[in-house]
Amino acid sequence: MDMARQINILDETRKPYATIFMLAWPVFVEQISTTLVNFVDAAMVGSLGKEATASISISSSPNMAVVGIITALGVGITASVAKATGAGDDNLVRRLMRQALLLAMYIGVPAALAMALLCRMIPLWMGADSSILDTASQYQLIISIGRIFSFTAICLHAGFRGYGDTRSPMKANLALNGVN
């Protein structure tokens, strides 16, 4: 968070478009890297055959719906932290960041666990053929457990962005993509 204070997004001597660009380019890089990792993942699974591709694809819509809900909560976190940052209320910023973490624990973790518990039902509800049901269920279980961490990251990264630090979430995302 110290880097955001050094940059000072509230500096009125800087032109607004320069501040917007300064904040936006790391988010752009982060989104591109996320898209690229999805391409790589799809290519790796695609090389395993059509059953493997169908197994991961069958549950993508429900998974993205839950990610969308958590991301929407992240927008609220960003707005709240940005408002507190603009007001210069560092104590409120710290409290909001704690709330973001609690939000991830109280909403994100149960959502991920529910998805894990429903790992067999979700592909069935989406119309999975019996030939892919076992692998689709295994994939759903694995991805659901990983969502616990990604939901926490979504909430915390949203707070960092509201504080004006878009580089830390980008670096974390790039590091995770490198591991992937």
Short mmCIF file of N, CA and C in Angstrom, two decimals:
data_model
loop_
_atom_site.label_atom_id
_atom_site.label_comp_id
_atom_site.label_asym_id
_atom_site.label_seq_id
_atom_site.Cartn_x
_atom_site.Cartn_y
_atom_site.Cartn_z
N MET A 1 0.80 -1.19 0.00
CA MET A 1 0.00 0.00 0.00
C MET A 1 0.85 1.26 0.00
N ASP A 2 2.08 1.17 0.40
CA ASP A 2 2.94 2.35 0.44
C ASP A 2 3.16 2.94 -0.94
N MET A 3 3.23 2.07 -1.97
CA MET A 3 3.47 2.55 -3.33
C MET A 3 2.36 3.50 -3.77
N ALA A 4 1.12 3.18 -3.40
CA ALA A 4 0.00 4.03 -3.80
C ALA A 4 0.14 5.42 -3.19
N ARG A 5 0.65 5.50 -1.99
CA ARG A 5 0.84 6.79 -1.35
C ARG A 5 1.96 7.57 -2.03
N GLN A 6 2.99 6.89 -2.52
CA GLN A 6 4.08 7.57 -3.22
C GLN A 6 3.58 8.12 -4.55
N ILE A 7 2.70 7.39 -5.22
CA ILE A 7 2.16 7.83 -6.51
C ILE A 7 1.20 9.00 -6.31
N ASN A 8 0.40 8.96 -5.26
CA ASN A 8 -0.57 9.99 -4.90
C ASN A 8 -1.57 10.24 -6.03
N ILE A 9 -2.58 9.41 -6.06
CA ILE A 9 -3.62 9.53 -7.08
C ILE A 9 -4.45 10.80 -6.93
N LEU A 10 -4.31 11.47 -5.80
CA LEU A 10 -5.07 12.70 -5.55
C LEU A 10 -4.31 13.96 -5.98
N ASP A 11 -3.15 13.78 -6.59
CA ASP A 11 -2.32 14.91 -7.03
C ASP A 11 -3.04 15.68 -8.14
N GLU A 12 -3.45 16.90 -7.82
CA GLU A 12 -4.22 17.70 -8.78
C GLU A 12 -3.36 18.38 -9.83
N THR A 13 -2.02 18.28 -9.69
CA THR A 13 -1.15 18.86 -10.71
C THR A 13 -1.05 17.94 -11.92
N ARG A 14 -1.41 16.69 -11.74
CA ARG A 14 -1.38 15.71 -12.83
C ARG A 14 -2.69 15.78 -13.60
N LYS A 15 -2.62 15.66 -14.90
CA LYS A 15 -3.83 15.66 -15.73
C LYS A 15 -4.64 14.40 -15.42
N PRO A 16 -5.99 14.52 -15.43
CA PRO A 16 -6.84 13.36 -15.08
C PRO A 16 -6.58 12.12 -15.94
N TYR A 17 -6.35 12.31 -17.25
CA TYR A 17 -6.11 11.15 -18.10
C TYR A 17 -4.82 10.43 -17.72
N ALA A 18 -3.83 11.17 -17.21
CA ALA A 18 -2.57 10.55 -16.79
C ALA A 18 -2.81 9.69 -15.54
N THR A 19 -3.62 10.17 -14.62
CA THR A 19 -3.95 9.39 -13.42
C THR A 19 -4.73 8.15 -13.81
N ILE A 20 -5.70 8.31 -14.71
CA ILE A 20 -6.50 7.16 -15.15
C ILE A 20 -5.61 6.13 -15.82
N PHE A 21 -4.72 6.56 -16.68
CA PHE A 21 -3.81 5.62 -17.34
C PHE A 21 -2.91 4.93 -16.33
N MET A 22 -2.40 5.71 -15.37
CA MET A 22 -1.51 5.16 -14.35
C MET A 22 -2.22 4.05 -13.56
N LEU A 23 -3.49 4.22 -13.30
CA LEU A 23 -4.26 3.22 -12.56
C LEU A 23 -4.71 2.07 -13.45
N ALA A 24 -4.98 2.35 -14.72
CA ALA A 24 -5.59 1.36 -15.60
C ALA A 24 -4.60 0.37 -16.21
N TRP A 25 -3.38 0.78 -16.52
CA TRP A 25 -2.51 -0.14 -17.26
C TRP A 25 -2.22 -1.42 -16.49
N PRO A 26 -2.01 -1.40 -15.17
CA PRO A 26 -1.79 -2.68 -14.49
C PRO A 26 -3.02 -3.59 -14.52
N VAL A 27 -4.21 -2.99 -14.47
CA VAL A 27 -5.44 -3.79 -14.55
C VAL A 27 -5.54 -4.41 -15.94
N PHE A 28 -5.19 -3.65 -16.96
CA PHE A 28 -5.19 -4.16 -18.33
C PHE A 28 -4.25 -5.35 -18.46
N VAL A 29 -3.03 -5.21 -17.94
CA VAL A 29 -2.05 -6.31 -17.99
C VAL A 29 -2.58 -7.53 -17.24
N GLU A 30 -3.18 -7.29 -16.09
CA GLU A 30 -3.74 -8.37 -15.29
C GLU A 30 -4.84 -9.11 -16.05
N GLN A 31 -5.73 -8.37 -16.69
CA GLN A 31 -6.82 -9.00 -17.44
C GLN A 31 -6.30 -9.78 -18.65
N ILE A 32 -5.32 -9.23 -19.33
CA ILE A 32 -4.72 -9.94 -20.47
C ILE A 32 -4.06 -11.23 -19.99
N SER A 33 -3.34 -11.19 -18.88
CA SER A 33 -2.66 -12.39 -18.39
C SER A 33 -3.68 -13.45 -17.95
N THR A 34 -4.80 -13.02 -17.37
CA THR A 34 -5.85 -13.97 -16.99
C THR A 34 -6.44 -14.62 -18.23
N THR A 35 -6.67 -13.83 -19.27
CA THR A 35 -7.20 -14.37 -20.52
C THR A 35 -6.21 -15.35 -21.14
N LEU A 36 -4.94 -14.99 -21.12
CA LEU A 36 -3.92 -15.87 -21.70
C LEU A 36 -3.82 -17.20 -20.94
N VAL A 37 -3.91 -17.13 -19.61
CA VAL A 37 -3.82 -18.37 -18.85
C VAL A 37 -5.03 -19.25 -19.13
N ASN A 38 -6.19 -18.65 -19.35
CA ASN A 38 -7.36 -19.44 -19.72
C ASN A 38 -7.16 -20.10 -21.09
N PHE A 39 -6.53 -19.39 -22.02
CA PHE A 39 -6.23 -19.98 -23.32
C PHE A 39 -5.28 -21.17 -23.17
N VAL A 40 -4.25 -20.99 -22.36
CA VAL A 40 -3.26 -22.06 -22.15
C VAL A 40 -3.93 -23.26 -21.50
N ASP A 41 -4.76 -23.01 -20.48
CA ASP A 41 -5.46 -24.10 -19.83
C ASP A 41 -6.36 -24.84 -20.81
N ALA A 42 -7.09 -24.09 -21.63
CA ALA A 42 -7.97 -24.73 -22.61
C ALA A 42 -7.16 -25.55 -23.61
N ALA A 43 -6.01 -25.04 -24.02
CA ALA A 43 -5.16 -25.78 -24.96
C ALA A 43 -4.63 -27.06 -24.32
N MET A 44 -4.22 -26.97 -23.05
CA MET A 44 -3.71 -28.18 -22.37
C MET A 44 -4.81 -29.23 -22.25
N VAL A 45 -5.99 -28.81 -21.86
CA VAL A 45 -7.10 -29.76 -21.72
C VAL A 45 -7.54 -30.25 -23.09
N GLY A 46 -7.56 -29.34 -24.06
CA GLY A 46 -7.95 -29.73 -25.42
C GLY A 46 -7.07 -30.83 -25.99
N SER A 47 -5.79 -30.84 -25.61
CA SER A 47 -4.89 -31.89 -26.10
C SER A 47 -5.23 -33.25 -25.50
N LEU A 48 -6.04 -33.27 -24.44
CA LEU A 48 -6.45 -34.54 -23.82
C LEU A 48 -7.66 -35.16 -24.49
N GLY A 49 -8.32 -34.39 -25.36
CA GLY A 49 -9.45 -34.94 -26.11
C GLY A 49 -10.76 -34.23 -25.83
N LYS A 50 -11.76 -34.62 -26.61
CA LYS A 50 -13.05 -33.94 -26.53
C LYS A 50 -13.78 -34.21 -25.22
N GLU A 51 -13.59 -35.39 -24.62
CA GLU A 51 -14.25 -35.69 -23.35
C GLU A 51 -13.72 -34.78 -22.23
N ALA A 52 -12.41 -34.57 -22.22
CA ALA A 52 -11.82 -33.70 -21.21
C ALA A 52 -12.30 -32.27 -21.39
N THR A 53 -12.34 -31.81 -22.63
CA THR A 53 -12.82 -30.46 -22.91
C THR A 53 -14.28 -30.31 -22.49
N ALA A 54 -15.09 -31.29 -22.81
CA ALA A 54 -16.50 -31.25 -22.41
C ALA A 54 -16.65 -31.29 -20.90
N SER A 55 -15.77 -32.02 -20.22
CA SER A 55 -15.84 -32.13 -18.76
C SER A 55 -15.61 -30.80 -18.06
N ILE A 56 -14.71 -29.99 -18.59
CA ILE A 56 -14.48 -28.69 -17.94
C ILE A 56 -15.46 -27.63 -18.44
N SER A 57 -15.95 -27.81 -19.65
CA SER A 57 -16.84 -26.80 -20.23
C SER A 57 -18.25 -26.86 -19.66
N ILE A 58 -18.69 -28.04 -19.26
CA ILE A 58 -20.09 -28.23 -18.87
C ILE A 58 -20.48 -27.38 -17.67
N SER A 59 -19.53 -27.10 -16.77
CA SER A 59 -19.84 -26.36 -15.56
C SER A 59 -19.35 -24.91 -15.60
N SER A 60 -18.88 -24.46 -16.73
CA SER A 60 -18.28 -23.13 -16.78
C SER A 60 -19.30 -22.02 -16.49
N SER A 61 -20.52 -22.14 -16.96
CA SER A 61 -21.51 -21.08 -16.72
C SER A 61 -21.85 -20.91 -15.25
N PRO A 62 -22.18 -22.00 -14.51
CA PRO A 62 -22.43 -21.80 -13.08
C PRO A 62 -21.21 -21.28 -12.33
N ASN A 63 -20.03 -21.75 -12.70
CA ASN A 63 -18.81 -21.28 -12.05
C ASN A 63 -18.62 -19.79 -12.28
N MET A 64 -18.82 -19.34 -13.51
CA MET A 64 -18.64 -17.93 -13.82
C MET A 64 -19.72 -17.07 -13.16
N ALA A 65 -20.91 -17.62 -12.96
CA ALA A 65 -21.97 -16.88 -12.27
C ALA A 65 -21.56 -16.60 -10.83
N VAL A 66 -20.99 -17.59 -10.17
CA VAL A 66 -20.56 -17.39 -8.78
C VAL A 66 -19.37 -16.43 -8.73
N VAL A 67 -18.44 -16.56 -9.65
CA VAL A 67 -17.31 -15.62 -9.72
C VAL A 67 -17.84 -14.20 -9.96
N GLY A 68 -18.85 -14.07 -10.79
CA GLY A 68 -19.45 -12.76 -11.06
C GLY A 68 -20.04 -12.13 -9.82
N ILE A 69 -20.67 -12.94 -8.98
CA ILE A 69 -21.24 -12.42 -7.73
C ILE A 69 -20.13 -11.91 -6.82
N ILE A 70 -19.07 -12.68 -6.68
CA ILE A 70 -17.95 -12.26 -5.83
C ILE A 70 -17.28 -11.01 -6.42
N THR A 71 -17.16 -10.97 -7.73
CA THR A 71 -16.57 -9.80 -8.38
C THR A 71 -17.44 -8.56 -8.16
N ALA A 72 -18.75 -8.72 -8.19
CA ALA A 72 -19.65 -7.59 -7.92
C ALA A 72 -19.45 -7.09 -6.50
N LEU A 73 -19.26 -7.99 -5.54
CA LEU A 73 -18.95 -7.57 -4.18
C LEU A 73 -17.63 -6.80 -4.16
N GLY A 74 -16.69 -7.25 -5.00
CA GLY A 74 -15.41 -6.56 -5.10
C GLY A 74 -15.55 -5.13 -5.58
N VAL A 75 -16.50 -4.88 -6.47
CA VAL A 75 -16.74 -3.51 -6.95
C VAL A 75 -17.18 -2.63 -5.78
N GLY A 76 -18.03 -3.18 -4.92
CA GLY A 76 -18.43 -2.44 -3.73
C GLY A 76 -17.26 -2.16 -2.80
N ILE A 77 -16.38 -3.13 -2.67
CA ILE A 77 -15.19 -2.95 -1.85
C ILE A 77 -14.31 -1.84 -2.44
N THR A 78 -14.10 -1.89 -3.75
CA THR A 78 -13.28 -0.87 -4.41
C THR A 78 -13.86 0.52 -4.18
N ALA A 79 -15.16 0.66 -4.38
CA ALA A 79 -15.80 1.97 -4.21
C ALA A 79 -15.68 2.46 -2.77
N SER A 80 -15.90 1.58 -1.81
CA SER A 80 -15.83 1.98 -0.39
C SER A 80 -14.42 2.39 0.00
N VAL A 81 -13.45 1.61 -0.43
CA VAL A 81 -12.05 1.93 -0.09
C VAL A 81 -11.62 3.21 -0.80
N ALA A 82 -12.04 3.39 -2.04
CA ALA A 82 -11.69 4.61 -2.78
C ALA A 82 -12.28 5.84 -2.10
N LYS A 83 -13.50 5.73 -1.62
CA LYS A 83 -14.13 6.86 -0.93
C LYS A 83 -13.37 7.20 0.35
N ALA A 84 -13.01 6.17 1.13
CA ALA A 84 -12.26 6.40 2.37
C ALA A 84 -10.87 6.94 2.07
N THR A 85 -10.25 6.45 1.00
CA THR A 85 -8.93 6.94 0.60
C THR A 85 -9.02 8.41 0.21
N GLY A 86 -10.01 8.75 -0.58
CA GLY A 86 -10.20 10.15 -1.00
C GLY A 86 -10.45 11.07 0.18
N ALA A 87 -11.10 10.55 1.21
CA ALA A 87 -11.36 11.35 2.41
C ALA A 87 -10.14 11.40 3.33
N GLY A 88 -9.11 10.62 2.99
CA GLY A 88 -7.90 10.60 3.81
C GLY A 88 -8.07 9.86 5.13
N ASP A 89 -9.06 8.98 5.21
CA ASP A 89 -9.36 8.26 6.44
C ASP A 89 -8.69 6.88 6.42
N ASP A 90 -7.41 6.85 6.80
CA ASP A 90 -6.65 5.60 6.76
C ASP A 90 -7.20 4.54 7.73
N ASN A 91 -7.76 4.99 8.85
CA ASN A 91 -8.36 4.03 9.78
C ASN A 91 -9.55 3.31 9.14
N LEU A 92 -10.36 4.06 8.43
CA LEU A 92 -11.49 3.45 7.73
C LEU A 92 -11.01 2.52 6.62
N VAL A 93 -9.95 2.92 5.92
CA VAL A 93 -9.39 2.05 4.87
C VAL A 93 -8.98 0.71 5.48
N ARG A 94 -8.29 0.74 6.62
CA ARG A 94 -7.88 -0.51 7.28
C ARG A 94 -9.09 -1.35 7.69
N ARG A 95 -10.11 -0.69 8.23
CA ARG A 95 -11.32 -1.42 8.63
C ARG A 95 -12.01 -2.03 7.42
N LEU A 96 -12.06 -1.29 6.33
CA LEU A 96 -12.69 -1.81 5.10
C LEU A 96 -11.91 -2.99 4.53
N MET A 97 -10.59 -2.95 4.62
CA MET A 97 -9.79 -4.08 4.15
C MET A 97 -10.04 -5.31 5.01
N ARG A 98 -10.19 -5.11 6.32
CA ARG A 98 -10.55 -6.24 7.19
C ARG A 98 -11.93 -6.77 6.81
N GLN A 99 -12.85 -5.86 6.51
CA GLN A 99 -14.19 -6.26 6.10
C GLN A 99 -14.15 -7.03 4.77
N ALA A 100 -13.26 -6.63 3.87
CA ALA A 100 -13.12 -7.35 2.60
C ALA A 100 -12.68 -8.79 2.85
N LEU A 101 -11.74 -8.96 3.77
CA LEU A 101 -11.28 -10.30 4.11
C LEU A 101 -12.41 -11.10 4.75
N LEU A 102 -13.15 -10.47 5.65
CA LEU A 102 -14.29 -11.15 6.28
C LEU A 102 -15.37 -11.49 5.26
N LEU A 103 -15.59 -10.60 4.31
CA LEU A 103 -16.56 -10.85 3.25
C LEU A 103 -16.16 -12.09 2.45
N ALA A 104 -14.88 -12.19 2.15
CA ALA A 104 -14.39 -13.37 1.42
C ALA A 104 -14.60 -14.63 2.25
N MET A 105 -14.38 -14.52 3.56
CA MET A 105 -14.55 -15.69 4.43
C MET A 105 -16.02 -16.07 4.60
N TYR A 106 -16.88 -15.08 4.79
CA TYR A 106 -18.28 -15.36 5.08
C TYR A 106 -19.16 -15.61 3.86
N ILE A 107 -18.73 -15.13 2.72
CA ILE A 107 -19.51 -15.36 1.49
C ILE A 107 -18.75 -16.24 0.51
N GLY A 108 -17.48 -15.92 0.28
CA GLY A 108 -16.69 -16.66 -0.70
C GLY A 108 -16.42 -18.10 -0.31
N VAL A 109 -16.01 -18.31 0.95
CA VAL A 109 -15.70 -19.67 1.39
C VAL A 109 -16.95 -20.56 1.37
N PRO A 110 -18.09 -20.11 1.94
CA PRO A 110 -19.28 -20.95 1.84
C PRO A 110 -19.72 -21.21 0.39
N ALA A 111 -19.59 -20.20 -0.47
CA ALA A 111 -19.95 -20.40 -1.88
C ALA A 111 -19.05 -21.46 -2.51
N ALA A 112 -17.75 -21.39 -2.24
CA ALA A 112 -16.82 -22.39 -2.79
C ALA A 112 -17.12 -23.78 -2.23
N LEU A 113 -17.40 -23.85 -0.93
CA LEU A 113 -17.71 -25.14 -0.33
C LEU A 113 -19.03 -25.71 -0.88
N ALA A 114 -20.02 -24.85 -1.09
CA ALA A 114 -21.28 -25.30 -1.68
C ALA A 114 -21.04 -25.85 -3.09
N MET A 115 -20.20 -25.16 -3.85
CA MET A 115 -19.88 -25.65 -5.19
C MET A 115 -19.17 -27.00 -5.12
N ALA A 116 -18.30 -27.17 -4.11
CA ALA A 116 -17.60 -28.45 -3.95
C ALA A 116 -18.58 -29.56 -3.55
N LEU A 117 -19.49 -29.24 -2.64
CA LEU A 117 -20.47 -30.24 -2.21
C LEU A 117 -21.41 -30.64 -3.34
N LEU A 118 -21.64 -29.72 -4.26
CA LEU A 118 -22.53 -29.98 -5.40
C LEU A 118 -21.75 -30.39 -6.65
N CYS A 119 -20.52 -30.87 -6.46
CA CYS A 119 -19.64 -31.14 -7.59
C CYS A 119 -20.23 -32.16 -8.58
N ARG A 120 -21.05 -33.05 -8.11
CA ARG A 120 -21.67 -34.02 -9.03
C ARG A 120 -22.97 -33.47 -9.60
N MET A 121 -23.67 -32.69 -8.80
CA MET A 121 -24.97 -32.18 -9.24
C MET A 121 -24.84 -31.08 -10.30
N ILE A 122 -23.86 -30.21 -10.17
CA ILE A 122 -23.72 -29.10 -11.12
C ILE A 122 -23.59 -29.60 -12.55
N PRO A 123 -22.69 -30.55 -12.83
CA PRO A 123 -22.65 -31.05 -14.21
C PRO A 123 -23.96 -31.73 -14.64
N LEU A 124 -24.61 -32.41 -13.71
CA LEU A 124 -25.90 -33.03 -14.04
C LEU A 124 -26.94 -31.98 -14.40
N TRP A 125 -27.02 -30.91 -13.59
CA TRP A 125 -27.97 -29.83 -13.86
C TRP A 125 -27.69 -29.16 -15.20
N MET A 126 -26.42 -29.18 -15.60
CA MET A 126 -26.04 -28.55 -16.87
C MET A 126 -26.18 -29.50 -18.05
N GLY A 127 -26.65 -30.72 -17.78
CA GLY A 127 -26.92 -31.66 -18.86
C GLY A 127 -25.75 -32.54 -19.26
N ALA A 128 -24.84 -32.79 -18.33
CA ALA A 128 -23.67 -33.62 -18.66
C ALA A 128 -24.10 -35.02 -19.06
N ASP A 129 -23.44 -35.52 -20.08
CA ASP A 129 -23.65 -36.90 -20.53
C ASP A 129 -22.98 -37.83 -19.53
N SER A 130 -23.53 -39.03 -19.41
CA SER A 130 -22.96 -39.99 -18.46
C SER A 130 -21.50 -40.32 -18.76
N SER A 131 -21.08 -40.16 -20.02
CA SER A 131 -19.70 -40.48 -20.39
C SER A 131 -18.68 -39.50 -19.79
N ILE A 132 -19.13 -38.30 -19.43
CA ILE A 132 -18.20 -37.31 -18.87
C ILE A 132 -18.53 -36.95 -17.42
N LEU A 133 -19.57 -37.52 -16.86
CA LEU A 133 -20.04 -37.11 -15.55
C LEU A 133 -18.97 -37.26 -14.47
N ASP A 134 -18.25 -38.39 -14.48
CA ASP A 134 -17.22 -38.59 -13.44
C ASP A 134 -16.09 -37.57 -13.55
N THR A 135 -15.59 -37.36 -14.75
CA THR A 135 -14.48 -36.40 -14.89
C THR A 135 -14.96 -34.97 -14.69
N ALA A 136 -16.18 -34.66 -15.11
CA ALA A 136 -16.73 -33.32 -14.89
C ALA A 136 -16.91 -33.06 -13.39
N SER A 137 -17.33 -34.07 -12.66
CA SER A 137 -17.50 -33.94 -11.20
C SER A 137 -16.15 -33.74 -10.52
N GLN A 138 -15.15 -34.49 -10.95
CA GLN A 138 -13.81 -34.34 -10.38
C GLN A 138 -13.27 -32.94 -10.65
N TYR A 139 -13.44 -32.48 -11.87
CA TYR A 139 -12.98 -31.13 -12.22
C TYR A 139 -13.70 -30.09 -11.37
N GLN A 140 -15.02 -30.24 -11.24
CA GLN A 140 -15.81 -29.28 -10.45
C GLN A 140 -15.32 -29.25 -9.00
N LEU A 141 -15.00 -30.39 -8.44
CA LEU A 141 -14.50 -30.44 -7.06
C LEU A 141 -13.17 -29.71 -6.94
N ILE A 142 -12.27 -29.98 -7.86
CA ILE A 142 -10.94 -29.35 -7.82
C ILE A 142 -11.05 -27.83 -7.98
N ILE A 143 -11.83 -27.39 -8.95
CA ILE A 143 -11.95 -25.96 -9.21
C ILE A 143 -12.65 -25.26 -8.05
N SER A 144 -13.58 -25.94 -7.40
CA SER A 144 -14.30 -25.35 -6.27
C SER A 144 -13.38 -25.12 -5.08
N ILE A 145 -12.53 -26.05 -4.81
CA ILE A 145 -11.58 -25.89 -3.70
C ILE A 145 -10.64 -24.72 -3.97
N GLY A 146 -10.19 -24.60 -5.21
CA GLY A 146 -9.34 -23.47 -5.58
C GLY A 146 -10.04 -22.13 -5.50
N ARG A 147 -11.35 -22.13 -5.64
CA ARG A 147 -12.12 -20.88 -5.59
C ARG A 147 -12.02 -20.21 -4.22
N ILE A 148 -11.81 -20.98 -3.17
CA ILE A 148 -11.66 -20.39 -1.84
C ILE A 148 -10.56 -19.32 -1.89
N PHE A 149 -9.46 -19.65 -2.54
CA PHE A 149 -8.33 -18.72 -2.62
C PHE A 149 -8.59 -17.60 -3.63
N SER A 150 -9.22 -17.95 -4.75
CA SER A 150 -9.46 -16.91 -5.76
C SER A 150 -10.50 -15.91 -5.29
N PHE A 151 -11.51 -16.35 -4.54
CA PHE A 151 -12.50 -15.41 -4.01
C PHE A 151 -11.86 -14.45 -3.01
N THR A 152 -10.96 -14.96 -2.19
CA THR A 152 -10.24 -14.11 -1.24
C THR A 152 -9.40 -13.09 -2.00
N ALA A 153 -8.72 -13.55 -3.04
CA ALA A 153 -7.89 -12.64 -3.84
C ALA A 153 -8.74 -11.57 -4.52
N ILE A 154 -9.91 -11.95 -5.03
CA ILE A 154 -10.79 -10.97 -5.68
C ILE A 154 -11.15 -9.85 -4.71
N CYS A 155 -11.53 -10.22 -3.50
CA CYS A 155 -11.93 -9.22 -2.50
C CYS A 155 -10.77 -8.34 -2.07
N LEU A 156 -9.62 -8.95 -1.81
CA LEU A 156 -8.47 -8.16 -1.38
C LEU A 156 -7.92 -7.29 -2.50
N HIS A 157 -7.87 -7.82 -3.71
CA HIS A 157 -7.39 -7.03 -4.84
C HIS A 157 -8.31 -5.84 -5.09
N ALA A 158 -9.60 -6.03 -4.88
CA ALA A 158 -10.55 -4.93 -5.05
C ALA A 158 -10.22 -3.80 -4.07
N GLY A 159 -9.89 -4.17 -2.84
CA GLY A 159 -9.51 -3.16 -1.85
C GLY A 159 -8.25 -2.42 -2.23
N PHE A 160 -7.26 -3.17 -2.72
CA PHE A 160 -6.01 -2.53 -3.14
C PHE A 160 -6.28 -1.53 -4.27
N ARG A 161 -7.13 -1.93 -5.21
CA ARG A 161 -7.44 -1.03 -6.32
C ARG A 161 -8.12 0.24 -5.83
N GLY A 162 -9.02 0.09 -4.86
CA GLY A 162 -9.69 1.27 -4.30
C GLY A 162 -8.72 2.21 -3.61
N TYR A 163 -7.65 1.66 -3.10
CA TYR A 163 -6.62 2.45 -2.44
C TYR A 163 -5.70 3.13 -3.45
N GLY A 164 -5.83 2.74 -4.70
CA GLY A 164 -4.99 3.32 -5.75
C GLY A 164 -3.81 2.46 -6.11
N ASP A 165 -3.73 1.26 -5.54
CA ASP A 165 -2.62 0.35 -5.82
C ASP A 165 -3.11 -0.74 -6.77
N THR A 166 -2.97 -0.49 -8.05
CA THR A 166 -3.37 -1.49 -9.05
C THR A 166 -2.21 -2.40 -9.43
N ARG A 167 -1.01 -2.04 -9.01
CA ARG A 167 0.17 -2.83 -9.36
C ARG A 167 0.30 -4.10 -8.52
N SER A 168 -0.02 -4.04 -7.24
CA SER A 168 0.10 -5.24 -6.40
C SER A 168 -0.80 -6.37 -6.87
N PRO A 169 -2.10 -6.10 -7.18
CA PRO A 169 -2.92 -7.18 -7.71
C PRO A 169 -2.38 -7.73 -9.04
N MET A 170 -1.85 -6.82 -9.88
CA MET A 170 -1.28 -7.27 -11.15
C MET A 170 -0.10 -8.21 -10.91
N LYS A 171 0.79 -7.82 -9.99
CA LYS A 171 1.97 -8.65 -9.71
C LYS A 171 1.56 -10.00 -9.14
N ALA A 172 0.58 -10.00 -8.24
CA ALA A 172 0.10 -11.27 -7.67
C ALA A 172 -0.49 -12.15 -8.76
N ASN A 173 -1.27 -11.56 -9.66
CA ASN A 173 -1.88 -12.32 -10.74
C ASN A 173 -0.82 -12.88 -11.68
N LEU A 174 0.16 -12.07 -12.02
CA LEU A 174 1.24 -12.55 -12.90
C LEU A 174 2.02 -13.69 -12.25
N ALA A 175 2.26 -13.59 -10.94
CA ALA A 175 2.98 -14.64 -10.24
C ALA A 175 2.16 -15.94 -10.24
N LEU A 176 0.87 -15.82 -9.97
CA LEU A 176 0.01 -17.02 -9.98
C LEU A 176 -0.07 -17.63 -11.38
N ASN A 177 -0.14 -16.78 -12.39
CA ASN A 177 -0.17 -17.28 -13.76
C ASN A 177 1.14 -17.96 -14.12
N GLY A 178 2.25 -17.42 -13.62
CA GLY A 178 3.55 -18.05 -13.87
C GLY A 178 3.62 -19.44 -13.25
N VAL A 179 3.08 -19.58 -12.05
CA VAL A 179 3.03 -20.90 -11.40
C VAL A 179 2.16 -21.85 -12.22
N ASN A 180 1.05 -21.33 -12.72
CA ASN A 180 0.14 -22.17 -13.53
C ASN A 180 0.84 -22.66 -14.77
#
